[in-house]
CSV table of C-alpha atoms and ligand atoms in Angstrom, one decimal:
chain,number,residue,atom,x,y,z
A,1,UNK,CA,-9.9,-6.8,9.2
A,2,UNK,CA,-8.6,-9.0,6.5
A,3,UNK,CA,-5.9,-7.8,4.1
A,4,UNK,CA,-4.7,-9.5,0.9
A,5,UNK,CA,-1.1,-8.4,0.2
A,6,UNK,CA,0.0,-9.0,-3.4
A,7,UNK,CA,3.7,-9.4,-4.2
A,8,UNK,CA,5.8,-11.0,-6.8
A,9,UNK,CA,9.2,-9.4,-7.6
A,10,UNK,CA,12.3,-9.1,-5.6
A,11,UNK,CA,12.0,-5.6,-4.3
A,12,UNK,CA,8.4,-6.4,-3.1
A,13,UNK,CA,9.6,-9.2,-0.9
A,14,UNK,CA,12.0,-6.7,0.8
A,15,UNK,CA,9.2,-4.1,1.3
A,16,UNK,CA,6.7,-6.8,2.4
A,17,UNK,CA,9.1,-8.1,5.0
A,18,UNK,CA,8.9,-4.8,6.9
A,19,UNK,CA,5.1,-4.4,6.5
A,20,UNK,CA,4.0,-8.1,7.1
A,21,UNK,CA,5.9,-8.2,10.4
A,22,UNK,CA,3.9,-5.3,11.7
A,23,UNK,CA,0.6,-6.3,10.1
A,24,UNK,CA,0.8,-9.7,11.7
A,25,UNK,CA,1.6,-8.4,15.1
A,26,UNK,CA,-1.3,-5.8,15.1
A,27,UNK,CA,-4.4,-7.0,16.8
A,28,UNK,CA,-7.4,-6.7,14.6
A,29,UNK,CA,-5.4,-7.3,11.4
A,30,UNK,CA,-5.2,-10.5,9.4
A,31,UNK,CA,-2.9,-10.8,6.4
A,32,UNK,CA,-3.2,-13.2,3.5
A,33,UNK,CA,-0.1,-13.3,1.3
A,34,UNK,CA,-0.3,-13.7,-2.5
A,35,UNK,CA,2.9,-14.4,-4.6
A,36,UNK,CA,2.2,-13.9,-8.2
A,37,UNK,CA,5.3,-15.8,-9.2
A,38,UNK,CA,6.7,-13.0,-11.3
A,39,UNK,CA,10.1,-13.8,-9.9
A,40,UNK,CA,10.6,-17.5,-9.2
A,41,UNK,CA,14.4,-18.5,-9.2
A,42,UNK,CA,15.5,-19.5,-5.8
A,43,UNK,CA,17.8,-16.5,-5.5
A,44,UNK,CA,15.2,-14.1,-6.9
A,45,UNK,CA,12.4,-15.3,-4.5
A,46,UNK,CA,12.7,-18.1,-1.9
A,47,UNK,CA,15.9,-16.8,-0.4
A,48,UNK,CA,14.1,-13.6,0.7
A,49,UNK,CA,11.3,-15.5,2.3
A,50,UNK,CA,13.7,-17.6,4.3
A,51,UNK,CA,16.2,-14.9,5.2
A,52,UNK,CA,13.7,-12.2,6.1
A,53,UNK,CA,11.3,-14.5,7.8
A,54,UNK,CA,8.4,-13.6,5.4
A,55,UNK,CA,5.5,-15.9,6.0
A,56,UNK,CA,5.0,-18.6,3.4
A,57,UNK,CA,2.5,-17.3,0.7
A,58,UNK,CA,-1.1,-18.4,1.2
A,59,UNK,CA,-1.4,-18.5,-2.6
A,60,UNK,CA,1.3,-18.8,-5.3
A,61,UNK,CA,0.0,-18.1,-8.7
A,62,UNK,CA,3.2,-19.2,-10.5
A,63,UNK,CA,2.7,-16.9,-13.4
A,64,UNK,CA,6.3,-16.7,-14.3
A,65,UNK,CA,7.8,-14.7,-17.2
A,66,UNK,CA,6.3,-13.4,-20.4
A,67,UNK,CA,5.3,-10.2,-22.3
A,68,UNK,CA,3.8,-7.4,-20.3
A,69,UNK,CA,0.2,-8.3,-21.5
A,70,UNK,CA,0.6,-12.0,-21.0
A,71,UNK,CA,2.2,-11.7,-17.5
A,72,UNK,CA,-0.3,-9.0,-16.3
A,73,UNK,CA,-3.3,-10.8,-17.8
A,74,UNK,CA,-2.3,-14.1,-16.1
A,75,UNK,CA,-1.9,-12.3,-12.8
A,76,UNK,CA,-5.2,-10.5,-13.1
A,77,UNK,CA,-7.1,-13.8,-13.6
A,78,UNK,CA,-5.3,-15.5,-10.7
A,79,UNK,CA,-5.6,-12.6,-8.3
A,80,UNK,CA,-9.3,-12.3,-9.1
A,81,UNK,CA,-9.9,-16.0,-8.1
A,82,UNK,CA,-8.0,-15.4,-4.8
A,83,UNK,CA,-9.9,-12.2,-4.0
A,84,UNK,CA,-13.3,-13.8,-4.6
A,85,UNK,CA,-12.4,-16.6,-2.3
A,86,UNK,CA,-10.8,-14.6,0.4
A,87,UNK,CA,-13.2,-11.5,0.4
A,88,UNK,CA,-10.7,-9.1,2.0
A,89,UNK,CA,-11.4,-5.7,3.4
A,90,UNK,CA,-8.4,-4.3,1.6
A,91,UNK,CA,-5.8,-5.2,-1.0
A,92,UNK,CA,-2.3,-4.1,-0.4
A,93,UNK,CA,0.1,-3.6,-3.4
A,94,UNK,CA,3.7,-2.4,-3.5
A,95,UNK,CA,5.8,-0.4,-5.8
A,96,UNK,CA,5.5,-0.4,-9.6
A,97,UNK,CA,5.8,-3.8,-11.1
A,98,UNK,CA,3.3,-5.8,-13.2
A,99,UNK,CA,2.3,-7.6,-10.0
A,100,UNK,CA,1.4,-4.2,-8.5
A,101,UNK,CA,-1.0,-3.1,-11.4
A,102,UNK,CA,-2.5,-6.5,-11.6
A,103,UNK,CA,-3.3,-6.6,-7.9
A,104,UNK,CA,-4.8,-3.1,-7.9
A,105,UNK,CA,-6.9,-3.7,-11.1
A,106,UNK,CA,-8.3,-7.0,-10.0
A,107,UNK,CA,-9.3,-5.7,-6.6
A,108,UNK,CA,-10.8,-2.4,-7.7
A,109,UNK,CA,-13.0,-4.2,-10.3
A,110,UNK,CA,-14.4,-6.3,-7.5
A,111,UNK,CA,-15.0,-3.1,-5.4
A,112,UNK,CA,-12.4,-4.1,-2.9
A,113,UNK,CA,-10.5,-1.0,-1.6
A,114,UNK,CA,-6.8,-0.8,-2.7
A,115,UNK,CA,-3.9,0.6,-0.7
A,116,UNK,CA,-0.7,1.4,-2.6
A,117,UNK,CA,2.6,1.4,-0.7
A,118,UNK,CA,5.3,3.6,-2.4
A,119,UNK,CA,2.7,5.7,-4.1
A,120,UNK,CA,3.4,8.9,-6.0
A,121,UNK,CA,6.8,8.1,-7.5
A,122,UNK,CA,7.2,9.6,-10.9
A,123,UNK,CA,10.0,9.6,-13.5
A,124,UNK,CA,7.9,11.6,-16.0
A,125,UNK,CA,9.2,9.0,-18.5
A,126,UNK,CA,6.3,7.1,-20.0
A,127,UNK,CA,8.7,4.8,-21.9
A,128,UNK,CA,9.3,3.0,-18.5
A,129,UNK,CA,6.8,0.2,-18.0
A,130,UNK,CA,7.0,1.0,-14.3
A,131,UNK,CA,5.8,4.6,-14.9
A,132,UNK,CA,2.6,3.3,-16.5
A,133,UNK,CA,2.1,0.8,-13.6
A,134,UNK,CA,2.5,3.7,-11.0
A,135,UNK,CA,0.2,6.2,-12.8
A,136,UNK,CA,-2.6,3.6,-13.2
A,137,UNK,CA,-2.2,2.0,-9.7
A,138,UNK,CA,-2.3,5.5,-8.0
A,139,UNK,CA,-5.3,6.5,-10.0
A,140,UNK,CA,-7.4,3.5,-8.9
A,141,UNK,CA,-6.2,3.1,-5.4
A,142,UNK,CA,-8.2,4.2,-2.3
A,143,UNK,CA,-5.2,4.8,0.0
A,144,UNK,CA,-1.9,6.1,-1.2
A,145,UNK,CA,1.1,5.6,1.2
A,146,UNK,CA,3.6,8.2,-0.1
A,147,UNK,CA,7.3,7.6,0.9
A,148,UNK,CA,8.6,11.2,0.4
A,149,UNK,CA,7.3,14.8,0.2
A,150,UNK,CA,8.1,14.8,-3.6
A,151,UNK,CA,5.7,11.8,-3.9
A,152,UNK,CA,3.0,13.8,-2.0
A,153,UNK,CA,3.5,16.7,-4.4
A,154,UNK,CA,3.2,14.4,-7.4
A,155,UNK,CA,-0.1,13.0,-6.1
A,156,UNK,CA,-1.4,16.5,-5.3
A,157,UNK,CA,-0.6,17.6,-8.9
A,158,UNK,CA,-2.8,14.7,-10.1
A,159,UNK,CA,-5.7,15.6,-7.8
A,160,UNK,CA,-5.1,12.6,-5.5
A,161,UNK,CA,-4.3,14.4,-2.2
A,162,UNK,CA,-7.4,13.2,-0.4
A,163,UNK,CA,-6.3,9.6,-0.5
A,164,UNK,CA,-2.6,10.4,0.3
A,165,UNK,CA,-0.9,9.6,3.6
A,166,UNK,CA,2.8,10.3,4.3
A,167,UNK,CA,4.1,7.0,5.5
A,168,UNK,CA,7.9,7.3,4.9
A,169,UNK,CA,9.7,4.6,3.0
A,170,UNK,CA,9.2,1.0,4.1
A,171,UNK,CA,12.7,0.2,2.5
A,172,UNK,CA,14.2,2.5,5.2
A,173,UNK,CA,12.4,0.4,7.9
A,174,UNK,CA,14.0,-2.7,6.3
A,175,UNK,CA,17.5,-1.3,6.1
A,176,UNK,CA,17.4,-0.2,9.9
A,177,UNK,CA,16.0,-3.6,11.0
A,178,UNK,CA,18.3,-5.8,9.0
A,179,UNK,CA,21.4,-3.6,9.1
A,180,UNK,CA,21.8,-4.5,12.8
A,181,UNK,CA,21.6,-8.2,12.0
A,182,UNK,CA,24.3,-7.9,9.3
A,183,UNK,CA,26.6,-5.8,11.5
A,184,UNK,CA,26.2,-7.9,14.6
A,185,UNK,CA,27.1,-11.1,12.8
A,186,UNK,CA,30.5,-9.9,11.5
A,187,UNK,CA,31.4,-11.6,8.3
A,188,UNK,CA,28.5,-14.1,8.2
A,189,UNK,CA,27.0,-12.3,5.1
A,190,UNK,CA,30.3,-11.4,3.4
A,191,UNK,CA,30.4,-13.0,-0.1
A,192,UNK,CA,33.6,-15.1,-0.1
A,193,UNK,CA,36.4,-14.5,-2.5
A,194,UNK,CA,35.8,-10.8,-3.3
A,195,UNK,CA,38.5,-8.1,-3.1
A,196,UNK,CA,38.6,-5.8,-0.1
A,197,UNK,CA,38.1,-2.7,-2.2
A,198,UNK,CA,35.5,-2.7,-5.0
A,199,UNK,CA,32.6,-0.8,-6.7
A,200,UNK,CA,29.2,-2.5,-6.4
A,201,UNK,CA,27.1,-2.5,-9.5
A,202,UNK,CA,23.6,-3.8,-10.5
A,203,UNK,CA,21.9,-3.5,-14.0
A,204,UNK,CA,18.4,-4.6,-14.9
A,205,UNK,CA,16.3,-1.7,-16.2
A,206,UNK,CA,14.7,-2.3,-19.6
A,207,UNK,CA,16.2,1.0,-21.0
A,208,UNK,CA,19.7,-0.5,-20.4
A,209,UNK,CA,19.2,-4.2,-21.0
A,210,UNK,CA,16.9,-3.8,-24.1
A,211,UNK,CA,19.4,-1.5,-25.7
A,212,UNK,CA,22.7,-3.3,-26.4
A,213,UNK,CA,24.4,0.1,-27.1
A,214,UNK,CA,23.6,1.3,-23.6
A,215,UNK,CA,24.8,-2.0,-22.0
A,216,UNK,CA,28.1,-1.9,-23.9
A,217,UNK,CA,28.7,1.7,-22.9
A,218,UNK,CA,28.1,0.8,-19.2
A,219,UNK,CA,30.5,-2.1,-19.4
A,220,UNK,CA,33.1,0.0,-21.2
A,221,UNK,CA,32.8,2.5,-18.3
A,222,UNK,CA,33.3,-0.3,-15.9
A,223,UNK,CA,36.5,-1.4,-17.7
A,224,UNK,CA,38.0,2.1,-17.1
A,225,UNK,CA,37.2,2.5,-13.4
A,226,UNK,CA,40.6,1.2,-12.1
A,227,UNK,CA,38.8,-0.8,-9.5
A,228,UNK,CA,37.2,-4.3,-9.4
A,229,UNK,CA,33.4,-4.0,-10.1
A,230,UNK,CA,31.3,-6.6,-8.3
A,231,UNK,CA,28.1,-7.3,-10.3
A,232,UNK,CA,25.4,-9.5,-8.8
A,233,UNK,CA,23.7,-10.2,-12.1
A,234,UNK,CA,20.0,-10.0,-12.6
A,235,UNK,CA,18.7,-12.8,-14.8
A,236,UNK,CA,17.4,-10.4,-17.4
A,237,UNK,CA,21.0,-9.0,-17.8
A,238,UNK,CA,22.6,-12.5,-17.6
A,239,UNK,CA,20.8,-13.6,-20.7
A,240,UNK,CA,22.6,-10.8,-22.7
A,241,UNK,CA,26.1,-11.4,-21.5
A,242,UNK,CA,27.3,-13.7,-24.2
A,243,UNK,CA,25.3,-12.3,-27.1
A,244,UNK,CA,25.5,-8.6,-26.6
A,245,UNK,CA,28.5,-7.7,-24.4
A,246,UNK,CA,31.9,-9.1,-23.5
A,247,UNK,CA,32.7,-8.8,-19.8
A,248,UNK,CA,35.9,-6.7,-19.0
A,249,UNK,CA,38.4,-8.5,-16.8
A,250,UNK,CA,37.9,-6.2,-13.8
A,251,UNK,CA,34.1,-7.0,-13.7
A,252,UNK,CA,33.3,-9.8,-11.2
A,253,UNK,CA,30.0,-11.3,-12.1
A,254,UNK,CA,28.2,-13.2,-9.3
A,255,UNK,CA,24.8,-14.8,-9.0
A,256,UNK,CA,22.1,-12.6,-7.4
A,257,UNK,CA,22.6,-12.6,-3.6
A,258,UNK,CA,20.2,-12.5,-0.7
A,259,UNK,CA,19.2,-9.2,0.9
A,260,UNK,CA,21.6,-9.6,3.9
A,261,UNK,CA,24.5,-10.3,1.6
A,262,UNK,CA,23.5,-7.3,-0.5
A,263,UNK,CA,23.5,-5.1,2.6
A,264,UNK,CA,26.9,-6.3,3.4
A,265,UNK,CA,28.2,-5.7,-0.1
A,266,UNK,CA,26.7,-2.2,-0.2
A,267,UNK,CA,28.1,-1.2,3.3
A,268,UNK,CA,31.6,-2.2,2.2
A,269,UNK,CA,31.7,-0.8,-1.4
A,270,UNK,CA,33.7,2.2,-2.4
A,271,UNK,CA,30.7,3.4,-4.4
A,272,UNK,CA,27.5,2.0,-5.9
A,273,UNK,CA,26.6,2.1,-9.6
A,274,UNK,CA,23.0,1.0,-10.4
A,275,UNK,CA,19.8,1.5,-12.4
A,276,UNK,CA,17.8,0.0,-9.5
A,277,UNK,CA,15.3,2.1,-7.6
A,278,UNK,CA,15.7,0.2,-4.3
A,279,UNK,CA,19.5,0.2,-4.3
A,280,UNK,CA,19.7,4.0,-4.9
A,281,UNK,CA,18.0,4.5,-1.6
A,282,UNK,CA,19.9,1.7,0.2
A,283,UNK,CA,23.2,3.3,-0.8
A,284,UNK,CA,22.0,6.6,0.6
A,285,UNK,CA,20.7,5.0,3.9
A,286,UNK,CA,24.1,3.2,4.3
A,287,UNK,CA,26.2,6.3,3.5
A,288,UNK,CA,27.5,5.2,0.2
A,289,UNK,CA,27.6,7.5,-2.8
A,290,UNK,CA,25.4,6.2,-5.7
A,291,UNK,CA,25.9,6.7,-9.4
A,292,UNK,CA,22.6,6.1,-11.1
A,293,UNK,CA,23.0,4.9,-14.7
A,294,UNK,CA,19.6,6.2,-15.8
A,295,UNK,CA,18.6,9.5,-17.4
A,296,UNK,CA,16.4,10.4,-14.4
A,297,UNK,CA,15.6,9.4,-10.9
A,298,UNK,CA,12.3,9.3,-8.9
A,299,UNK,CA,14.3,9.5,-5.6
A,300,UNK,CA,15.3,13.1,-6.0
A,301,UNK,CA,15.8,13.5,-2.2
A,302,UNK,CA,19.0,11.5,-2.6
A,303,UNK,CA,20.6,13.9,-5.1
A,304,UNK,CA,21.7,16.6,-2.6
A,305,UNK,CA,25.5,17.1,-2.2
A,306,UNK,CA,26.3,14.5,-4.7
A,307,UNK,CA,25.1,11.6,-2.6
A,308,UNK,CA,23.4,10.4,-5.9
A,309,UNK,CA,24.8,11.3,-9.3
A,310,UNK,CA,22.5,10.7,-12.4
A,311,UNK,CA,24.7,9.8,-15.4
A,312,UNK,CA,22.6,7.7,-17.7
A,313,UNK,CA,24.6,5.1,-19.6
A,314,UNK,CA,27.1,7.7,-20.7
A,315,UNK,CA,30.7,6.5,-20.1
A,316,UNK,CA,32.2,9.9,-19.6
A,317,UNK,CA,29.7,10.9,-17.0
A,318,UNK,CA,29.9,7.5,-15.2
A,319,UNK,CA,33.7,7.8,-15.0
A,320,UNK,CA,33.6,11.4,-13.8
A,321,UNK,CA,31.2,10.4,-11.1
A,322,UNK,CA,33.4,7.4,-10.2
A,323,UNK,CA,36.4,9.7,-9.8
A,324,UNK,CA,34.5,12.5,-8.0
A,325,UNK,CA,35.0,13.3,-4.4
A,326,UNK,CA,33.0,11.5,-1.8
A,327,UNK,CA,30.1,13.5,-0.2
A,328,UNK,CA,30.9,15.1,3.2
A,329,UNK,CA,27.6,16.7,3.9
A,330,UNK,CA,25.3,14.8,6.2
A,331,UNK,CA,22.4,12.9,4.9
A,332,UNK,CA,18.8,14.2,5.5
A,333,UNK,CA,15.9,12.5,7.1
A,334,UNK,CA,13.6,12.6,4.1
A,335,UNK,CA,12.4,9.0,4.2
A,336,UNK,CA,10.5,9.0,7.5
A,337,UNK,CA,11.8,7.6,10.8
A,338,UNK,CA,11.9,3.8,10.0
A,339,UNK,CA,8.3,3.3,11.3
A,340,UNK,CA,6.5,3.4,8.0
A,341,UNK,CA,5.0,0.0,8.4
A,342,UNK,CA,3.4,1.1,11.7
A,343,UNK,CA,1.8,4.1,10.0
A,344,UNK,CA,0.5,1.8,7.3
A,345,UNK,CA,-1.0,-0.7,9.8
A,346,UNK,CA,-2.6,2.1,11.9
A,347,UNK,CA,-4.1,3.8,8.8
A,348,UNK,CA,-5.5,0.6,7.5
A,349,UNK,CA,-7.1,-0.2,10.9
A,350,UNK,CA,-8.6,3.4,11.1
A,351,UNK,CA,-10.0,3.1,7.6
A,352,UNK,CA,-12.3,0.3,8.5
B,1,UD1,C1,10.7,-6.5,-12.8
B,1,UD1,C2,10.0,-5.2,-12.7
B,1,UD1,C3,10.8,-4.0,-12.4
B,1,UD1,C4,11.7,-4.3,-11.2
B,1,UD1,C5,12.4,-5.7,-11.3
B,1,UD1,C6,13.0,-5.9,-9.9
B,1,UD1,C7,8.0,-5.1,-14.3
B,1,UD1,C8,7.5,-4.5,-15.5
B,1,UD1,N1,9.3,-4.9,-14.0
B,1,UD1,O1,11.6,-6.3,-13.8
B,1,UD1,O2,10.1,-2.9,-12.2
B,1,UD1,O3,12.6,-3.3,-11.0
B,1,UD1,O4,11.4,-6.7,-11.5
B,1,UD1,O5,14.0,-6.9,-10.0
B,1,UD1,O6,7.2,-5.5,-13.5
B,1,UD1,N2,13.8,-14.0,-15.0
B,1,UD1,C9,14.4,-15.2,-14.5
B,1,UD1,N3,14.1,-15.6,-13.3
B,1,UD1,C10,13.3,-15.0,-12.4
B,1,UD1,C11,12.7,-13.8,-12.9
B,1,UD1,C12,13.0,-13.3,-14.1
B,1,UD1,O7,15.1,-15.8,-15.3
B,1,UD1,O8,13.1,-15.5,-11.3
B,1,UD1,C13,14.2,-13.5,-16.3
B,1,UD1,C14,13.1,-14.0,-17.4
B,1,UD1,O9,13.9,-14.2,-18.5
B,1,UD1,C15,12.3,-12.7,-17.5
B,1,UD1,C16,13.3,-11.6,-17.3
B,1,UD1,O10,14.1,-12.1,-16.2
B,1,UD1,O11,11.7,-12.6,-18.8
B,1,UD1,C17,12.6,-10.3,-16.7
B,1,UD1,O12,11.8,-10.6,-15.6
B,1,UD1,P1,10.5,-9.7,-15.3
B,1,UD1,O13,9.9,-10.0,-14.0
B,1,UD1,O14,9.5,-9.7,-16.5
B,1,UD1,O15,11.1,-8.2,-15.3
B,1,UD1,P2,12.3,-7.7,-14.5
B,1,UD1,O16,13.3,-7.2,-15.5
B,1,UD1,O17,12.7,-8.6,-13.4
B,2,UDP,N1,19.0,-7.0,-4.1
B,2,UDP,C1,19.3,-8.2,-3.5
B,2,UDP,N2,20.2,-9.1,-4.2
B,2,UDP,C2,20.8,-8.7,-5.3
B,2,UDP,C3,20.5,-7.5,-6.0
B,2,UDP,C4,19.6,-6.6,-5.3
B,2,UDP,O1,18.9,-8.5,-2.5
B,2,UDP,O2,21.5,-9.5,-5.9
B,2,UDP,C5,18.1,-6.1,-3.4
B,2,UDP,C6,18.5,-4.7,-3.2
B,2,UDP,O3,19.3,-4.7,-2.0
B,2,UDP,C7,17.2,-4.0,-3.0
B,2,UDP,C8,16.3,-4.7,-4.0
B,2,UDP,O4,17.0,-6.0,-4.3
B,2,UDP,O5,16.7,-4.1,-1.7
B,2,UDP,C9,16.2,-3.9,-5.3
B,2,UDP,O6,15.6,-4.7,-6.2
B,2,UDP,P1,15.8,-4.5,-7.8
B,2,UDP,O7,17.0,-3.7,-8.1
B,2,UDP,O8,15.6,-5.8,-8.4
B,2,UDP,O9,14.5,-3.7,-8.2
B,2,UDP,P2,14.1,-2.1,-8.1
B,2,UDP,O10,14.3,-1.6,-6.8
B,2,UDP,O11,14.8,-1.4,-9.2
B,2,UDP,O12,12.6,-2.2,-8.5
């Protein structure tokens, strides 16, 4: 059975690392990897392939950056050419980026079945480009791999339960697999020159970067935390630093880091502040309290007992959360058992 996997953005490399490893060791499955080129800087792309041992893509479309329509349109054309050539039995797409919707749409128009990993996530905020990508991708997919029970409920509410399979979260698979590697190698993945005690932050969501007021509020909150704030900077946010915000002296900006360095940074942070989807979960999996600088979260399972506090870009709420007590209640097992990739591989084989 031939599967074409379509990936293109940083979080998809991390998800695909877990799934590709299992697909390629499952007899009867053959994977062809397509990189759309949505992310292309060495530290947004190649570093993950090297570090996580992801096979070299069979096709790199090198689409690069652009408006939503330009980027998605270029991907559609490139993916269609690959699918016509490869004639797969299934196309596998991940998450909610423009690479996801392009892969799903190109395949379904060629009558090639589509499987969506991380299906059923909803913010119920249609101003988010990712929400549109999720809704459309789920609607046109043939197999929906839901990471949580909330995702299953969302899919049921949209009449999509027949296609839905609970897989658990492939990012949990990745954390369990690579955490051991990071812990066993001591300080190998420690970013040099950083203070022992720090808050870890990331910002890249359109609602924060496209709105200078939100970005300024977030940086103002950082300036008041009383701790160093380590910020591996997404290129989207880096572009705005000089023109839109001035960086407070306690904020330590570093280039984007590899996944293993990011796990190290997360494990050793006092708290995590982010608008990332993936990092909210990783903070939870690694026992760190998360402060989510968005007005809602799709990952509602992380909210219990203040493990994740949703603040939006509001400085008062961010600072209240930074100063709040750390959670003491145990985390729950809502994201599967770390074997999501096996469930995905077995389900694909059975669907033949
Ligand atoms: C994309 C996804 C978002 C995901 C994020 C993960 C969409 C609509 N958005 O957002 O869901 O959370 O990836 O990181 O698909 N750039 C570079 N180098 C790169 C990549 C991007 O400089 O390697 C810059 C370009 O100026 C580009 C901007 O970052 O215009 C935004 O990149 P893009 O891929 O369009 O969106 P992200 O914000 O990365
Ligand atoms: N990440 C990383 N290096 C960084 C910042 C993030 O490896 O400098 C990882 C992070 O650990 C998580 C993933 O990238 O696994 C999240 O991706 P991102 O925040 O870009 O996108 P989102 O999850 O919001 O779609």
